[in-house]
Amino acid sequence: FKAHLREPMEAFVAVVNTRNSTLVRQFGAICERHGADCVVSDGDEGLGEPRAEFAGGALAGARTASDLYGAQMDWAWERVVLPRFGGSLVLLLEADMFAFAPYSALEALAGGACGSGCSMAGVAQGRESPHGEEVAYMHPSHILVDLSAIPHPSHLGFSPAQVRDVQLDVGRSAALYWEAIRGMEEAGEEHGGCLSLCWLPSVHGGSELGCFWGLREELGMPDVTMGRLMHLTRSSRWNTREMIGAGLLDQAAQERSDKAYNDREECLVSFLEGTGTPVVRPADLGV
């Protein structure tokens, strides 16, 4: 992002959600190398009961990756973003999002009705409710928020939520926030802000992404947002150990997936280096 972001960056903060002291040191070394802040989260403490669909089954006592990730996003929003960056333009990114071409946050917000354009921008996701309504939310891989514009930012959340009788994934508590703000506007209540949403174009990569094409059957193609950001998702096989133990995923399949993922990592490095993006491997840092 430092190589490709057009606007000056106030700070880059990596939120690390692990209790493993070795991993914390490794992330800290990478952050120090790049002049970024490294914050260790305790955002998964105090979570409620595990999901009902796991009760009594082979995954009893487990929580989905969505539960854990949503808790981390809410923790980062409440403990890092709001206290440190009130009034700033904030970009929330998943760890597997990579910029490979010039990227402008202001361009992503252009076209909205607020002072900077839109007050929030992201990739549209949606699910259909039992009543045939499409419930939209922003995918958590890339969410841009103008904190100088949005009303009541402390009420914005990102955990999974049920909206209009449909269970939504990470990032979807934002849909509840949007509906609450729209309700205030329809009732003629003042909220002291401006809510305008921008939906960014995102497509699955094609053969121009080189070696990724050969790995598409095992892990799928990366999503490319605005033609500038690559989302290198691994697969949908979350909670791998529990799934193997429950017989839902065999060890051989996981080993094939791991090999493909390692190949894909090498492909990513070569692709980014080909676009002029500086790449630092953990081995370069001695970790």
mmCIF file of C-alpha atoms in Angstrom:
data_model
loop_
_atom_site.group_PDB
_atom_site.id
_atom_site.type_symbol
_atom_site.label_atom_id
_atom_site.label_comp_id
_atom_site.label_asym_id
_atom_site.label_seq_id
_atom_site.Cartn_x
_atom_site.Cartn_y
_atom_site.Cartn_z
ATOM 1 C CA PHE A 1 0.000 0.000 0.000
ATOM 2 C CA LYS A 2 2.862 2.391 0.613
ATOM 3 C CA ALA A 3 4.035 1.699 -2.931
ATOM 4 C CA HIS A 4 0.626 2.282 -4.531
ATOM 5 C CA LEU A 5 -1.525 4.508 -2.280
ATOM 6 C CA ARG A 6 -1.878 7.954 -3.843
ATOM 7 C CA GLU A 7 -2.882 9.842 -0.692
ATOM 8 C CA PRO A 8 -0.490 10.354 2.245
ATOM 9 C CA MET A 9 -1.024 7.771 4.974
ATOM 10 C CA GLU A 10 -1.372 8.957 8.574
ATOM 11 C CA ALA A 11 -0.691 5.485 9.985
ATOM 12 C CA PHE A 12 -0.854 1.803 9.112
ATOM 13 C CA VAL A 13 -2.020 -0.402 12.000
ATOM 14 C CA ALA A 14 -1.881 -4.210 11.959
ATOM 15 C CA VAL A 15 -4.257 -5.844 14.435
ATOM 16 C CA VAL A 16 -2.895 -9.270 15.416
ATOM 17 C CA ASN A 17 -5.327 -11.746 16.949
ATOM 18 C CA THR A 18 -3.128 -14.497 18.356
ATOM 19 C CA ARG A 19 -1.880 -15.489 21.799
ATOM 20 C CA ASN A 20 1.170 -17.185 20.257
ATOM 21 C CA SER A 21 4.147 -15.150 21.487
ATOM 22 C CA THR A 22 6.345 -16.288 18.586
ATOM 23 C CA LEU A 23 3.813 -15.076 16.013
ATOM 24 C CA VAL A 24 3.399 -11.802 17.902
ATOM 25 C CA ARG A 25 7.184 -11.229 17.716
ATOM 26 C CA GLN A 26 7.203 -12.082 14.001
ATOM 27 C CA PHE A 27 4.350 -9.707 13.205
ATOM 28 C CA GLY A 28 6.040 -7.058 15.350
ATOM 29 C CA ALA A 29 9.285 -7.433 13.365
ATOM 30 C CA ILE A 30 7.452 -7.027 10.053
ATOM 31 C CA CYS A 31 5.578 -3.961 11.325
ATOM 32 C CA GLU A 32 8.788 -2.373 12.616
ATOM 33 C CA ARG A 33 10.474 -2.988 9.274
ATOM 34 C CA HIS A 34 7.701 -1.111 7.472
ATOM 35 C CA GLY A 35 7.077 1.638 10.029
ATOM 36 C CA ALA A 36 3.649 0.266 10.969
ATOM 37 C CA ASP A 37 2.003 -0.101 14.364
ATOM 38 C CA CYS A 38 1.364 -3.618 15.657
ATOM 39 C CA VAL A 39 -1.552 -3.999 18.098
ATOM 40 C CA VAL A 40 -2.332 -7.325 19.774
ATOM 41 C CA SER A 41 -6.059 -7.887 20.159
ATOM 42 C CA ASP A 42 -8.047 -9.627 22.863
ATOM 43 C CA GLY A 43 -11.197 -9.146 20.833
ATOM 44 C CA ASP A 44 -12.353 -12.781 20.999
ATOM 45 C CA GLU A 45 -12.636 -12.782 24.794
ATOM 46 C CA GLY A 46 -16.127 -12.677 26.212
ATOM 47 C CA LEU A 47 -17.831 -14.044 23.109
ATOM 48 C CA GLY A 48 -21.273 -15.498 23.685
ATOM 49 C CA GLU A 49 -22.340 -19.100 23.315
ATOM 50 C CA PRO A 50 -21.182 -21.077 20.247
ATOM 51 C CA ARG A 51 -23.483 -21.106 17.237
ATOM 52 C CA ALA A 52 -26.664 -23.157 17.654
ATOM 53 C CA GLU A 53 -25.933 -25.242 14.555
ATOM 54 C CA PHE A 54 -22.969 -26.808 16.370
ATOM 55 C CA ALA A 55 -24.926 -27.817 19.485
ATOM 56 C CA GLY A 56 -24.616 -31.514 20.247
ATOM 57 C CA GLY A 57 -22.857 -32.282 16.970
ATOM 58 C CA ALA A 58 -19.287 -33.149 16.015
ATOM 59 C CA LEU A 59 -18.362 -29.462 16.150
ATOM 60 C CA ALA A 60 -20.091 -28.815 19.487
ATOM 61 C CA GLY A 61 -18.350 -26.020 21.367
ATOM 62 C CA ALA A 62 -16.836 -24.567 18.192
ATOM 63 C CA ARG A 63 -17.318 -21.063 16.907
ATOM 64 C CA THR A 64 -17.213 -20.173 13.267
ATOM 65 C CA ALA A 65 -14.425 -18.093 11.791
ATOM 66 C CA SER A 66 -17.135 -15.500 11.166
ATOM 67 C CA ASP A 67 -17.853 -15.198 14.904
ATOM 68 C CA LEU A 68 -14.179 -14.739 15.729
ATOM 69 C CA TYR A 69 -13.434 -12.400 12.846
ATOM 70 C CA GLY A 70 -16.485 -10.237 13.530
ATOM 71 C CA ALA A 71 -15.393 -9.885 17.159
ATOM 72 C CA GLN A 72 -11.906 -8.833 16.027
ATOM 73 C CA MET A 73 -13.310 -6.183 13.674
ATOM 74 C CA ASP A 74 -15.551 -4.755 16.383
ATOM 75 C CA TRP A 75 -12.624 -4.739 18.837
ATOM 76 C CA ALA A 76 -10.381 -2.907 16.363
ATOM 77 C CA TRP A 77 -13.126 -0.401 15.557
ATOM 78 C CA GLU A 78 -13.857 0.381 19.223
ATOM 79 C CA ARG A 79 -10.310 0.208 20.638
ATOM 80 C CA VAL A 80 -8.131 1.441 17.773
ATOM 81 C CA VAL A 81 -10.081 3.289 15.076
ATOM 82 C CA LEU A 82 -12.453 5.457 17.094
ATOM 83 C CA PRO A 83 -9.971 6.583 19.815
ATOM 84 C CA ARG A 84 -7.068 7.222 17.420
ATOM 85 C CA PHE A 85 -8.576 8.225 14.093
ATOM 86 C CA GLY A 86 -11.776 10.144 14.763
ATOM 87 C CA GLY A 87 -12.368 12.485 11.822
ATOM 88 C CA SER A 88 -9.981 10.559 9.529
ATOM 89 C CA LEU A 89 -10.508 8.525 6.394
ATOM 90 C CA VAL A 90 -10.079 4.894 7.508
ATOM 91 C CA LEU A 91 -9.535 1.838 5.327
ATOM 92 C CA LEU A 92 -10.266 -1.537 6.951
ATOM 93 C CA LEU A 93 -8.489 -4.403 5.181
ATOM 94 C CA GLU A 94 -8.283 -8.138 5.557
ATOM 95 C CA ALA A 95 -4.759 -9.528 5.812
ATOM 96 C CA ASP A 96 -5.001 -11.138 2.368
ATOM 97 C CA MET A 97 -5.751 -7.913 0.451
ATOM 98 C CA PHE A 98 -2.901 -6.632 -1.717
ATOM 99 C CA ALA A 99 -2.591 -3.466 -3.809
ATOM 100 C CA PHE A 100 -0.837 -4.078 -7.127
ATOM 101 C CA ALA A 101 -1.641 -0.824 -8.995
ATOM 102 C CA PRO A 102 -2.066 2.871 -8.038
ATOM 103 C CA TYR A 103 -4.962 3.106 -5.567
ATOM 104 C CA SER A 104 -6.808 6.233 -4.446
ATOM 105 C CA ALA A 105 -9.108 6.205 -1.427
ATOM 106 C CA LEU A 106 -10.646 9.504 -2.544
ATOM 107 C CA GLU A 107 -11.401 8.016 -5.949
ATOM 108 C CA ALA A 108 -13.158 5.094 -4.249
ATOM 109 C CA LEU A 109 -15.397 7.563 -2.378
ATOM 110 C CA ALA A 110 -16.163 9.757 -5.402
ATOM 111 C CA GLY A 111 -19.748 10.225 -6.517
ATOM 112 C CA GLY A 112 -21.599 10.284 -3.216
ATOM 113 C CA ALA A 113 -23.697 12.986 -1.616
ATOM 114 C CA CYS A 114 -21.405 13.798 1.336
ATOM 115 C CA GLY A 115 -18.571 16.308 1.441
ATOM 116 C CA SER A 116 -15.928 13.786 0.348
ATOM 117 C CA GLY A 117 -18.367 11.921 -1.883
ATOM 118 C CA CYS A 118 -19.510 8.753 -0.142
ATOM 119 C CA SER A 119 -19.099 8.276 3.586
ATOM 120 C CA MET A 120 -18.604 4.490 3.197
ATOM 121 C CA ALA A 121 -17.337 2.416 0.271
ATOM 122 C CA GLY A 122 -16.890 -1.305 -0.227
ATOM 123 C CA VAL A 123 -17.679 -4.380 -2.301
ATOM 124 C CA ALA A 124 -21.365 -5.288 -2.297
ATOM 125 C CA GLN A 125 -22.518 -8.611 -0.905
ATOM 126 C CA GLY A 126 -26.079 -9.681 -0.299
ATOM 127 C CA ARG A 127 -28.457 -12.434 0.664
ATOM 128 C CA GLU A 128 -32.127 -12.859 -0.077
ATOM 129 C CA SER A 129 -34.535 -12.835 2.846
ATOM 130 C CA PRO A 130 -37.475 -15.277 3.136
ATOM 131 C CA HIS A 131 -39.636 -12.391 1.939
ATOM 132 C CA GLY A 132 -37.714 -12.050 -1.320
ATOM 133 C CA GLU A 133 -35.826 -8.905 -0.274
ATOM 134 C CA GLU A 134 -32.131 -8.507 -1.037
ATOM 135 C CA VAL A 135 -30.253 -7.509 2.114
ATOM 136 C CA ALA A 136 -26.985 -5.790 1.187
ATOM 137 C CA TYR A 137 -23.812 -5.410 3.204
ATOM 138 C CA MET A 138 -20.129 -4.666 2.523
ATOM 139 C CA HIS A 139 -17.616 -7.487 2.291
ATOM 140 C CA PRO A 140 -15.098 -7.062 5.154
ATOM 141 C CA SER A 141 -12.067 -7.474 2.874
ATOM 142 C CA HIS A 142 -12.136 -3.745 2.026
ATOM 143 C CA ILE A 143 -14.277 -1.142 3.813
ATOM 144 C CA LEU A 144 -13.523 2.564 3.494
ATOM 145 C CA VAL A 145 -15.106 4.888 6.079
ATOM 146 C CA ASP A 146 -15.010 8.684 6.277
ATOM 147 C CA LEU A 147 -15.205 9.310 10.019
ATOM 148 C CA SER A 148 -15.618 13.026 9.450
ATOM 149 C CA ALA A 149 -18.951 12.364 7.735
ATOM 150 C CA ILE A 150 -20.786 9.292 9.010
ATOM 151 C CA PRO A 151 -23.275 9.862 11.847
ATOM 152 C CA HIS A 152 -22.801 8.139 15.219
ATOM 153 C CA PRO A 153 -19.736 6.085 14.213
ATOM 154 C CA SER A 154 -19.650 4.344 17.610
ATOM 155 C CA HIS A 155 -22.864 2.541 16.593
ATOM 156 C CA LEU A 156 -21.266 0.988 13.508
ATOM 157 C CA GLY A 157 -20.398 -2.704 13.918
ATOM 158 C CA PHE A 158 -19.183 -5.608 11.794
ATOM 159 C CA SER A 159 -20.119 -8.858 13.564
ATOM 160 C CA PRO A 160 -22.451 -11.401 11.916
ATOM 161 C CA ALA A 161 -26.091 -10.442 12.420
ATOM 162 C CA GLN A 162 -29.629 -11.320 11.471
ATOM 163 C CA VAL A 163 -31.273 -8.631 9.371
ATOM 164 C CA ARG A 164 -34.878 -8.940 8.160
ATOM 165 C CA ASP A 165 -35.002 -12.658 9.002
ATOM 166 C CA VAL A 166 -31.818 -13.550 7.125
ATOM 167 C CA GLN A 167 -28.558 -14.549 8.840
ATOM 168 C CA LEU A 168 -25.714 -12.408 7.528
ATOM 169 C CA ASP A 169 -21.961 -12.934 7.765
ATOM 170 C CA VAL A 170 -19.038 -10.720 8.854
ATOM 171 C CA GLY A 171 -19.580 -7.049 8.061
ATOM 172 C CA ARG A 172 -23.337 -7.354 8.216
ATOM 173 C CA SER A 173 -23.998 -5.579 11.493
ATOM 174 C CA ALA A 174 -23.307 -2.524 9.347
ATOM 175 C CA ALA A 175 -26.646 -3.230 7.637
ATOM 176 C CA LEU A 176 -28.411 -2.746 10.990
ATOM 177 C CA TYR A 177 -26.573 0.556 11.412
ATOM 178 C CA TRP A 178 -27.616 1.734 7.941
ATOM 179 C CA GLU A 179 -31.248 0.830 8.583
ATOM 180 C CA ALA A 180 -31.214 2.702 11.910
ATOM 181 C CA ILE A 181 -29.767 5.844 10.300
ATOM 182 C CA ARG A 182 -32.233 5.660 7.399
ATOM 183 C CA GLY A 183 -35.035 5.297 9.927
ATOM 184 C CA MET A 184 -33.911 8.484 11.678
ATOM 185 C CA GLU A 185 -33.835 10.323 8.351
ATOM 186 C CA GLU A 186 -37.310 9.122 7.374
ATOM 187 C CA ALA A 187 -38.601 10.251 10.764
ATOM 188 C CA GLY A 188 -37.062 13.691 10.220
ATOM 189 C CA GLU A 189 -34.634 13.291 13.126
ATOM 190 C CA GLU A 190 -31.267 15.042 13.029
ATOM 191 C CA HIS A 191 -28.208 12.808 13.327
ATOM 192 C CA GLY A 192 -25.461 15.313 12.623
ATOM 193 C CA GLY A 193 -23.791 13.401 9.810
ATOM 194 C CA CYS A 194 -24.074 12.161 6.255
ATOM 195 C CA LEU A 195 -24.600 8.550 5.169
ATOM 196 C CA SER A 196 -23.913 7.788 1.502
ATOM 197 C CA LEU A 197 -22.748 4.365 0.279
ATOM 198 C CA CYS A 198 -20.482 3.581 -2.684
ATOM 199 C CA TRP A 199 -20.385 0.036 -4.103
ATOM 200 C CA LEU A 200 -17.030 -0.778 -5.685
ATOM 201 C CA PRO A 201 -16.610 -3.050 -8.718
ATOM 202 C CA SER A 202 -15.072 -6.453 -7.960
ATOM 203 C CA VAL A 203 -14.554 -9.357 -10.355
ATOM 204 C CA HIS A 204 -12.848 -12.752 -10.320
ATOM 205 C CA GLY A 205 -9.412 -12.504 -11.934
ATOM 206 C CA GLY A 206 -8.833 -13.954 -15.381
ATOM 207 C CA SER A 207 -5.959 -15.516 -17.264
ATOM 208 C CA GLU A 208 -4.034 -12.234 -17.164
ATOM 209 C CA LEU A 209 -3.196 -13.108 -13.561
ATOM 210 C CA GLY A 210 -0.788 -15.706 -14.875
ATOM 211 C CA CYS A 211 -0.029 -18.664 -12.632
ATOM 212 C CA PHE A 212 -3.186 -18.127 -10.568
ATOM 213 C CA TRP A 213 -5.134 -19.534 -13.508
ATOM 214 C CA GLY A 214 -3.607 -22.985 -13.044
ATOM 215 C CA LEU A 215 -4.659 -23.079 -9.380
ATOM 216 C CA ARG A 216 -8.269 -22.015 -9.904
ATOM 217 C CA GLU A 217 -9.851 -25.457 -9.457
ATOM 218 C CA GLU A 218 -8.220 -26.064 -6.073
ATOM 219 C CA LEU A 219 -8.542 -22.622 -4.521
ATOM 220 C CA GLY A 220 -10.555 -20.467 -6.888
ATOM 221 C CA MET A 221 -9.493 -17.227 -8.529
ATOM 222 C CA PRO A 222 -8.590 -14.080 -6.575
ATOM 223 C CA ASP A 223 -11.146 -11.277 -6.488
ATOM 224 C CA VAL A 224 -9.891 -8.014 -7.972
ATOM 225 C CA THR A 225 -11.442 -4.773 -6.681
ATOM 226 C CA MET A 226 -11.357 -1.607 -8.827
ATOM 227 C CA GLY A 227 -8.687 -3.316 -10.942
ATOM 228 C CA ARG A 228 -6.147 -2.386 -8.260
ATOM 229 C CA LEU A 229 -6.642 -4.594 -5.190
ATOM 230 C CA MET A 230 -6.312 -8.371 -5.088
ATOM 231 C CA HIS A 231 -8.140 -10.459 -2.489
ATOM 232 C CA LEU A 232 -6.191 -13.686 -2.187
ATOM 233 C CA THR A 233 -8.774 -15.835 -0.425
ATOM 234 C CA ARG A 234 -7.582 -19.314 0.471
ATOM 235 C CA SER A 235 -10.800 -21.345 0.350
ATOM 236 C CA SER A 236 -14.023 -21.769 2.250
ATOM 237 C CA ARG A 237 -12.587 -24.543 4.465
ATOM 238 C CA TRP A 238 -12.680 -22.765 7.812
ATOM 239 C CA ASN A 239 -12.159 -24.530 11.146
ATOM 240 C CA THR A 240 -9.991 -27.103 9.369
ATOM 241 C CA ARG A 241 -8.887 -29.159 12.377
ATOM 242 C CA GLU A 242 -12.436 -29.510 13.644
ATOM 243 C CA MET A 243 -13.666 -30.431 10.164
ATOM 244 C CA ILE A 244 -11.016 -33.163 9.834
ATOM 245 C CA GLY A 245 -11.893 -34.499 13.290
ATOM 246 C CA ALA A 246 -15.578 -34.552 12.407
ATOM 247 C CA GLY A 247 -14.903 -36.393 9.161
ATOM 248 C CA LEU A 248 -16.096 -33.448 7.059
ATOM 249 C CA LEU A 249 -12.673 -32.959 5.419
ATOM 250 C CA ASP A 250 -10.094 -35.717 5.004
ATOM 251 C CA GLN A 251 -6.394 -35.205 5.694
ATOM 252 C CA ALA A 252 -5.378 -35.907 2.084
ATOM 253 C CA ALA A 253 -7.685 -33.173 0.813
ATOM 254 C CA GLN A 254 -6.182 -30.749 3.307
ATOM 255 C CA GLU A 255 -2.643 -31.660 2.229
ATOM 256 C CA ARG A 256 -3.563 -31.037 -1.418
ATOM 257 C CA SER A 257 -5.060 -27.710 -0.422
ATOM 258 C CA ASP A 258 -1.951 -26.765 1.578
ATOM 259 C CA LYS A 259 0.319 -27.531 -1.389
ATOM 260 C CA ALA A 260 -1.862 -25.498 -3.733
ATOM 261 C CA TYR A 261 -1.876 -22.640 -1.233
ATOM 262 C CA ASN A 262 1.929 -22.664 -1.014
ATOM 263 C CA ASP A 263 2.135 -22.653 -4.816
ATOM 264 C CA ARG A 264 -0.322 -19.778 -4.859
ATOM 265 C CA GLU A 265 1.795 -17.834 -2.372
ATOM 266 C CA GLU A 266 4.792 -18.143 -4.692
ATOM 267 C CA CYS A 267 2.577 -17.043 -7.573
ATOM 268 C CA LEU A 268 1.464 -13.995 -5.572
ATOM 269 C CA VAL A 269 5.052 -12.950 -4.859
ATOM 270 C CA SER A 270 6.084 -13.241 -8.514
ATOM 271 C CA PHE A 271 2.934 -11.393 -9.651
ATOM 272 C CA LEU A 272 3.425 -8.501 -7.218
ATOM 273 C CA GLU A 273 7.122 -8.201 -8.024
ATOM 274 C CA GLY A 274 6.164 -8.029 -11.700
ATOM 275 C CA THR A 275 3.952 -4.987 -10.975
ATOM 276 C CA GLY A 276 6.787 -3.194 -9.183
ATOM 277 C CA THR A 277 5.392 -3.854 -5.711
ATOM 278 C CA PRO A 278 8.098 -4.310 -3.039
ATOM 279 C CA VAL A 279 7.733 -7.710 -1.401
ATOM 280 C CA VAL A 280 9.340 -8.686 1.907
ATOM 281 C CA ARG A 281 9.215 -12.368 2.853
ATOM 282 C CA PRO A 282 9.324 -13.451 6.520
ATOM 283 C CA ALA A 283 12.675 -15.152 5.815
ATOM 284 C CA ASP A 284 14.094 -11.745 4.855
ATOM 285 C CA LEU A 285 13.365 -10.577 8.410
ATOM 286 C CA GLY A 286 14.913 -13.602 10.067
ATOM 287 C CA VAL A 287 11.538 -14.859 11.347
#
